[in-house]
Amino acid sequence: MSRVNLTNYFHSSLFIPEMKATTKDEALEELLNLFVREKLVKNKRLVLAMLKQREKLGSTGIGKGVAIPHGRTTAAGDVMIAFGKSSKGIPFDAIDQQPVHLLFMVIAHPQEKSNEYLPLLGSLVTTLKDDSKREQLMHVANFEDLLAVFQGE
């Protein structure tokens, strides 16, 4: 399976160089607010409920300081990724019980025609397993820095 070019799914308006959130719920809402502000989701309350329900099934904090809250909802259009960084770290019930510093929120429509959602999640996880990529992401200061980390993937 070929890897997905992740740079196609990031957008400068869905980027937070330093998150304000100090809790998991605040982090979900802070990232979701980016989608709402850009009118990329139709119903914030519905999407937030979906994300929280997904977290109840098992934390999307995958360890090593990374969380990938995600889900499908009819309130969204195309597959999109929002990125946020927290230098201080956010308690997220991650599998390693460590705070999360790098958050990637992935939202997709349940019937997206191009079937990009799962390959995108797979590529994201594969990239984030790389210690050097995570280290680079901890130092991103702007959207161009973020794209540079994922270019050539």
PDB file of N, CA, C and O in Angstrom, residues 26-70:
ATOM      1  N   GLU A  26     -10.768  20.215  26.704  1.00  0.00           N
ATOM      2  CA  GLU A  26     -10.417  21.528  26.154  1.00  0.00           C
ATOM      3  C   GLU A  26      -9.641  21.392  24.841  1.00  0.00           C
ATOM      4  O   GLU A  26      -9.843  22.168  23.914  1.00  0.00           O
ATOM      5  N   ALA A  27      -8.768  20.394  24.782  1.00  0.00           N
ATOM      6  CA  ALA A  27      -7.976  20.182  23.561  1.00  0.00           C
ATOM      7  C   ALA A  27      -8.880  19.795  22.390  1.00  0.00           C
ATOM      8  O   ALA A  27      -8.716  20.308  21.281  1.00  0.00           O
ATOM      9  N   LEU A  28      -9.824  18.901  22.654  1.00  0.00           N
ATOM     10  CA  LEU A  28     -10.753  18.505  21.576  1.00  0.00           C
ATOM     11  C   LEU A  28     -11.523  19.723  21.073  1.00  0.00           C
ATOM     12  O   LEU A  28     -11.668  19.927  19.869  1.00  0.00           O
ATOM     13  N   GLU A  29     -12.000  20.530  22.005  1.00  0.00           N
ATOM     14  CA  GLU A  29     -12.790  21.696  21.616  1.00  0.00           C
ATOM     15  C   GLU A  29     -11.928  22.749  20.917  1.00  0.00           C
ATOM     16  O   GLU A  29     -12.369  23.353  19.935  1.00  0.00           O
ATOM     17  N   GLU A  30     -10.709  22.955  21.399  1.00  0.00           N
ATOM     18  CA  GLU A  30      -9.834  23.963  20.779  1.00  0.00           C
ATOM     19  C   GLU A  30      -9.539  23.601  19.318  1.00  0.00           C
ATOM     20  O   GLU A  30      -9.599  24.463  18.443  1.00  0.00           O
ATOM     21  N   LEU A  31      -9.229  22.340  19.065  1.00  0.00           N
ATOM     22  CA  LEU A  31      -8.972  21.927  17.681  1.00  0.00           C
ATOM     23  C   LEU A  31     -10.245  21.959  16.848  1.00  0.00           C
ATOM     24  O   LEU A  31     -10.236  22.417  15.703  1.00  0.00           O
ATOM     25  N   LEU A  32     -11.338  21.489  17.409  1.00  0.00           N
ATOM     26  CA  LEU A  32     -12.599  21.496  16.670  1.00  0.00           C
ATOM     27  C   LEU A  32     -13.022  22.919  16.314  1.00  0.00           C
ATOM     28  O   LEU A  32     -13.576  23.157  15.238  1.00  0.00           O
ATOM     29  N   ASN A  33     -12.721  23.869  17.192  1.00  0.00           N
ATOM     30  CA  ASN A  33     -13.081  25.268  16.912  1.00  0.00           C
ATOM     31  C   ASN A  33     -12.438  25.781  15.623  1.00  0.00           C
ATOM     32  O   ASN A  33     -12.985  26.661  14.964  1.00  0.00           O
ATOM     33  N   LEU A  34     -11.296  25.221  15.253  1.00  0.00           N
ATOM     34  CA  LEU A  34     -10.666  25.617  13.989  1.00  0.00           C
ATOM     35  C   LEU A  34     -11.572  25.232  12.818  1.00  0.00           C
ATOM     36  O   LEU A  34     -11.784  26.024  11.904  1.00  0.00           O
ATOM     37  N   PHE A  35     -12.097  24.021  12.854  1.00  0.00           N
ATOM     38  CA  PHE A  35     -12.996  23.557  11.791  1.00  0.00           C
ATOM     39  C   PHE A  35     -14.269  24.407  11.757  1.00  0.00           C
ATOM     40  O   PHE A  35     -14.767  24.746  10.697  1.00  0.00           O
ATOM     41  N   VAL A  36     -14.765  24.738  12.931  1.00  0.00           N
ATOM     42  CA  VAL A  36     -16.004  25.527  13.024  1.00  0.00           C
ATOM     43  C   VAL A  36     -15.768  26.928  12.463  1.00  0.00           C
ATOM     44  O   VAL A  36     -16.562  27.433  11.667  1.00  0.00           O
ATOM     45  N   ARG A  37     -14.657  27.542  12.873  1.00  0.00           N
ATOM     46  CA  ARG A  37     -14.336  28.896  12.402  1.00  0.00           C
ATOM     47  C   ARG A  37     -14.239  28.952  10.881  1.00  0.00           C
ATOM     48  O   ARG A  37     -14.661  29.914  10.254  1.00  0.00           O
ATOM     49  N   GLU A  38     -13.717  27.883  10.292  1.00  0.00           N
ATOM     50  CA  GLU A  38     -13.550  27.836   8.832  1.00  0.00           C
ATOM     51  C   GLU A  38     -14.794  27.292   8.130  1.00  0.00           C
ATOM     52  O   GLU A  38     -14.773  27.101   6.922  1.00  0.00           O
ATOM     53  N   LYS A  39     -15.836  27.012   8.917  1.00  0.00           N
ATOM     54  CA  LYS A  39     -17.092  26.476   8.375  1.00  0.00           C
ATOM     55  C   LYS A  39     -16.878  25.152   7.642  1.00  0.00           C
ATOM     56  O   LYS A  39     -17.509  24.872   6.623  1.00  0.00           O
ATOM     57  N   LEU A  40     -15.996  24.339   8.188  1.00  0.00           N
ATOM     58  CA  LEU A  40     -15.711  23.031   7.610  1.00  0.00           C
ATOM     59  C   LEU A  40     -16.537  21.927   8.254  1.00  0.00           C
ATOM     60  O   LEU A  40     -16.550  20.799   7.761  1.00  0.00           O
ATOM     61  N   VAL A  41     -17.177  22.238   9.362  1.00  0.00           N
ATOM     62  CA  VAL A  41     -18.143  21.323   9.965  1.00  0.00           C
ATOM     63  C   VAL A  41     -19.433  22.100  10.175  1.00  0.00           C
ATOM     64  O   VAL A  41     -19.416  23.299  10.435  1.00  0.00           O
ATOM     65  N   LYS A  42     -20.534  21.379  10.047  1.00  0.00           N
ATOM     66  CA  LYS A  42     -21.843  22.034  10.089  1.00  0.00           C
ATOM     67  C   LYS A  42     -22.406  22.178  11.499  1.00  0.00           C
ATOM     68  O   LYS A  42     -23.190  23.073  11.761  1.00  0.00           O
ATOM     69  N   ASN A  43     -22.043  21.257  12.395  1.00  0.00           N
ATOM     70  CA  ASN A  43     -22.673  21.232  13.707  1.00  0.00           C
ATOM     71  C   ASN A  43     -21.612  20.888  14.756  1.00  0.00           C
ATOM     72  O   ASN A  43     -21.274  19.717  14.957  1.00  0.00           O
ATOM     73  N   LYS A  44     -21.097  21.910  15.435  1.00  0.00           N
ATOM     74  CA  LYS A  44     -20.022  21.705  16.412  1.00  0.00           C
ATOM     75  C   LYS A  44     -20.428  20.723  17.507  1.00  0.00           C
ATOM     76  O   LYS A  44     -19.658  19.836  17.874  1.00  0.00           O
ATOM     77  N   ARG A  45     -21.616  20.897  18.030  1.00  0.00           N
ATOM     78  CA  ARG A  45     -22.059  20.045  19.140  1.00  0.00           C
ATOM     79  C   ARG A  45     -22.090  18.574  18.736  1.00  0.00           C
ATOM     80  O   ARG A  45     -21.668  17.699  19.486  1.00  0.00           O
ATOM     81  N   LEU A  46     -22.569  18.291  17.542  1.00  0.00           N
ATOM     82  CA  LEU A  46     -22.638  16.921  17.040  1.00  0.00           C
ATOM     83  C   LEU A  46     -21.231  16.328  16.882  1.00  0.00           C
ATOM     84  O   LEU A  46     -20.975  15.189  17.299  1.00  0.00           O
ATOM     85  N   VAL A  47     -20.326  17.099  16.325  1.00  0.00           N
ATOM     86  CA  VAL A  47     -18.963  16.602  16.099  1.00  0.00           C
ATOM     87  C   VAL A  47     -18.234  16.420  17.435  1.00  0.00           C
ATOM     88  O   VAL A  47     -17.545  15.414  17.644  1.00  0.00           O
ATOM     89  N   LEU A  48     -18.401  17.361  18.348  1.00  0.00           N
ATOM     90  CA  LEU A  48     -17.757  17.236  19.653  1.00  0.00           C
ATOM     91  C   LEU A  48     -18.267  15.993  20.384  1.00  0.00           C
ATOM     92  O   LEU A  48     -17.492  15.246  20.990  1.00  0.00           O
ATOM     93  N   ALA A  49     -19.570  15.745  20.304  1.00  0.00           N
ATOM     94  CA  ALA A  49     -20.146  14.544  20.929  1.00  0.00           C
ATOM     95  C   ALA A  49     -19.559  13.290  20.288  1.00  0.00           C
ATOM     96  O   ALA A  49     -19.235  12.319  20.984  1.00  0.00           O
ATOM     97  N   MET A  50     -19.391  13.291  18.971  1.00  0.00           N
ATOM     98  CA  MET A  50     -18.806  12.147  18.274  1.00  0.00           C
ATOM     99  C   MET A  50     -17.376  11.914  18.734  1.00  0.00           C
ATOM    100  O   MET A  50     -16.966  10.789  18.998  1.00  0.00           O
ATOM    101  N   LEU A  51     -16.599  13.001  18.849  1.00  0.00           N
ATOM    102  CA  LEU A  51     -15.201  12.865  19.269  1.00  0.00           C
ATOM    103  C   LEU A  51     -15.095  12.344  20.704  1.00  0.00           C
ATOM    104  O   LEU A  51     -14.265  11.483  21.005  1.00  0.00           O
ATOM    105  N   LYS A  52     -15.952  12.860  21.577  1.00  0.00           N
ATOM    106  CA  LYS A  52     -15.922  12.403  22.973  1.00  0.00           C
ATOM    107  C   LYS A  52     -16.370  10.948  23.075  1.00  0.00           C
ATOM    108  O   LYS A  52     -15.824  10.175  23.875  1.00  0.00           O
ATOM    109  N   GLN A  53     -17.357  10.561  22.269  1.00  0.00           N
ATOM    110  CA  GLN A  53     -17.799   9.169  22.254  1.00  0.00           C
ATOM    111  C   GLN A  53     -16.669   8.264  21.784  1.00  0.00           C
ATOM    112  O   GLN A  53     -16.430   7.195  22.337  1.00  0.00           O
ATOM    113  N   ARG A  54     -15.938   8.708  20.765  1.00  0.00           N
ATOM    114  CA  ARG A  54     -14.797   7.931  20.269  1.00  0.00           C
ATOM    115  C   ARG A  54     -13.753   7.766  21.363  1.00  0.00           C
ATOM    116  O   ARG A  54     -13.181   6.681  21.519  1.00  0.00           O
ATOM    117  N   GLU A  55     -13.516   8.809  22.137  1.00  0.00           N
ATOM    118  CA  GLU A  55     -12.535   8.729  23.221  1.00  0.00           C
ATOM    119  C   GLU A  55     -12.983   7.768  24.314  1.00  0.00           C
ATOM    120  O   GLU A  55     -12.151   7.133  24.966  1.00  0.00           O
ATOM    121  N   LYS A  56     -14.293   7.634  24.511  1.00  0.00           N
ATOM    122  CA  LYS A  56     -14.793   6.684  25.514  1.00  0.00           C
ATOM    123  C   LYS A  56     -14.501   5.245  25.097  1.00  0.00           C
ATOM    124  O   LYS A  56     -14.342   4.363  25.933  1.00  0.00           O
ATOM    125  N   LEU A  57     -14.449   4.994  23.799  1.00  0.00           N
ATOM    126  CA  LEU A  57     -14.150   3.649  23.308  1.00  0.00           C
ATOM    127  C   LEU A  57     -12.696   3.280  23.554  1.00  0.00           C
ATOM    128  O   LEU A  57     -12.338   2.108  23.626  1.00  0.00           O
ATOM    129  N   GLY A  58     -11.858   4.276  23.674  1.00  0.00           N
ATOM    130  CA  GLY A  58     -10.432   4.080  23.881  1.00  0.00           C
ATOM    131  C   GLY A  58      -9.732   5.361  23.496  1.00  0.00           C
ATOM    132  O   GLY A  58     -10.062   5.961  22.473  1.00  0.00           O
ATOM    133  N   SER A  59      -8.791   5.756  24.304  1.00  0.00           N
ATOM    134  CA  SER A  59      -8.107   7.017  24.034  1.00  0.00           C
ATOM    135  C   SER A  59      -7.385   6.978  22.692  1.00  0.00           C
ATOM    136  O   SER A  59      -6.812   5.960  22.296  1.00  0.00           O
ATOM    137  N   THR A  60      -7.420   8.094  22.011  1.00  0.00           N
ATOM    138  CA  THR A  60      -6.666   8.232  20.766  1.00  0.00           C
ATOM    139  C   THR A  60      -5.267   8.774  21.052  1.00  0.00           C
ATOM    140  O   THR A  60      -4.552   9.111  20.112  1.00  0.00           O
ATOM    141  N   GLY A  61      -4.919   8.826  22.324  1.00  0.00           N
ATOM    142  CA  GLY A  61      -3.547   9.143  22.708  1.00  0.00           C
ATOM    143  C   GLY A  61      -2.727   7.876  22.493  1.00  0.00           C
ATOM    144  O   GLY A  61      -2.838   6.907  23.239  1.00  0.00           O
ATOM    145  N   ILE A  62      -1.934   7.858  21.423  1.00  0.00           N
ATOM    146  CA  ILE A  62      -1.261   6.624  20.995  1.00  0.00           C
ATOM    147  C   ILE A  62       0.115   6.437  21.621  1.00  0.00           C
ATOM    148  O   ILE A  62       0.821   5.493  21.304  1.00  0.00           O
ATOM    149  N   GLY A  63       0.469   7.341  22.545  1.00  0.00           N
ATOM    150  CA  GLY A  63       1.758   7.225  23.215  1.00  0.00           C
ATOM    151  C   GLY A  63       2.817   8.098  22.567  1.00  0.00           C
ATOM    152  O   GLY A  63       2.595   8.678  21.504  1.00  0.00           O
ATOM    153  N   LYS A  64       3.945   8.217  23.259  1.00  0.00           N
ATOM    154  CA  LYS A  64       5.077   9.026  22.803  1.00  0.00           C
ATOM    155  C   LYS A  64       4.684  10.478  22.543  1.00  0.00           C
ATOM    156  O   LYS A  64       5.189  11.114  21.613  1.00  0.00           O
ATOM    157  N   GLY A  65       3.701  10.964  23.315  1.00  0.00           N
ATOM    158  CA  GLY A  65       3.320  12.369  23.224  1.00  0.00           C
ATOM    159  C   GLY A  65       2.385  12.710  22.088  1.00  0.00           C
ATOM    160  O   GLY A  65       2.210  13.887  21.773  1.00  0.00           O
ATOM    161  N   VAL A  66       1.772  11.711  21.473  1.00  0.00           N
ATOM    162  CA  VAL A  66       0.942  11.941  20.288  1.00  0.00           C
ATOM    163  C   VAL A  66      -0.503  11.496  20.544  1.00  0.00           C
ATOM    164  O   VAL A  66      -0.749  10.450  21.133  1.00  0.00           O
ATOM    165  N   ALA A  67      -1.446  12.311  20.069  1.00  0.00           N
ATOM    166  CA  ALA A  67      -2.867  11.932  20.066  1.00  0.00           C
ATOM    167  C   ALA A  67      -3.425  12.214  18.673  1.00  0.00           C
ATOM    168  O   ALA A  67      -3.065  13.214  18.045  1.00  0.00           O
ATOM    169  N   ILE A  68      -4.281  11.322  18.229  1.00  0.00           N
ATOM    170  CA  ILE A  68      -4.938  11.495  16.933  1.00  0.00           C
ATOM    171  C   ILE A  68      -6.440  11.322  17.126  1.00  0.00           C
ATOM    172  O   ILE A  68      -7.026  10.300  16.750  1.00  0.00           O
ATOM    173  N   PRO A  69      -7.084  12.317  17.758  1.00  0.00           N
ATOM    174  CA  PRO A  69      -8.543  12.231  17.862  1.00  0.00           C
ATOM    175  C   PRO A  69      -9.146  12.258  16.461  1.00  0.00           C
ATOM    176  O   PRO A  69      -8.757  13.070  15.634  1.00  0.00           O
ATOM    177  N   HIS A  70     -10.073  11.351  16.210  1.00  0.00           N
ATOM    178  CA  HIS A  70     -10.608  11.240  14.856  1.00  0.00           C
ATOM    179  C   HIS A  70     -12.011  10.661  14.864  1.00  0.00           C
ATOM    180  O   HIS A  70     -12.443  10.070  15.854  1.00  0.00           O
TER     181      HIS A  70
END
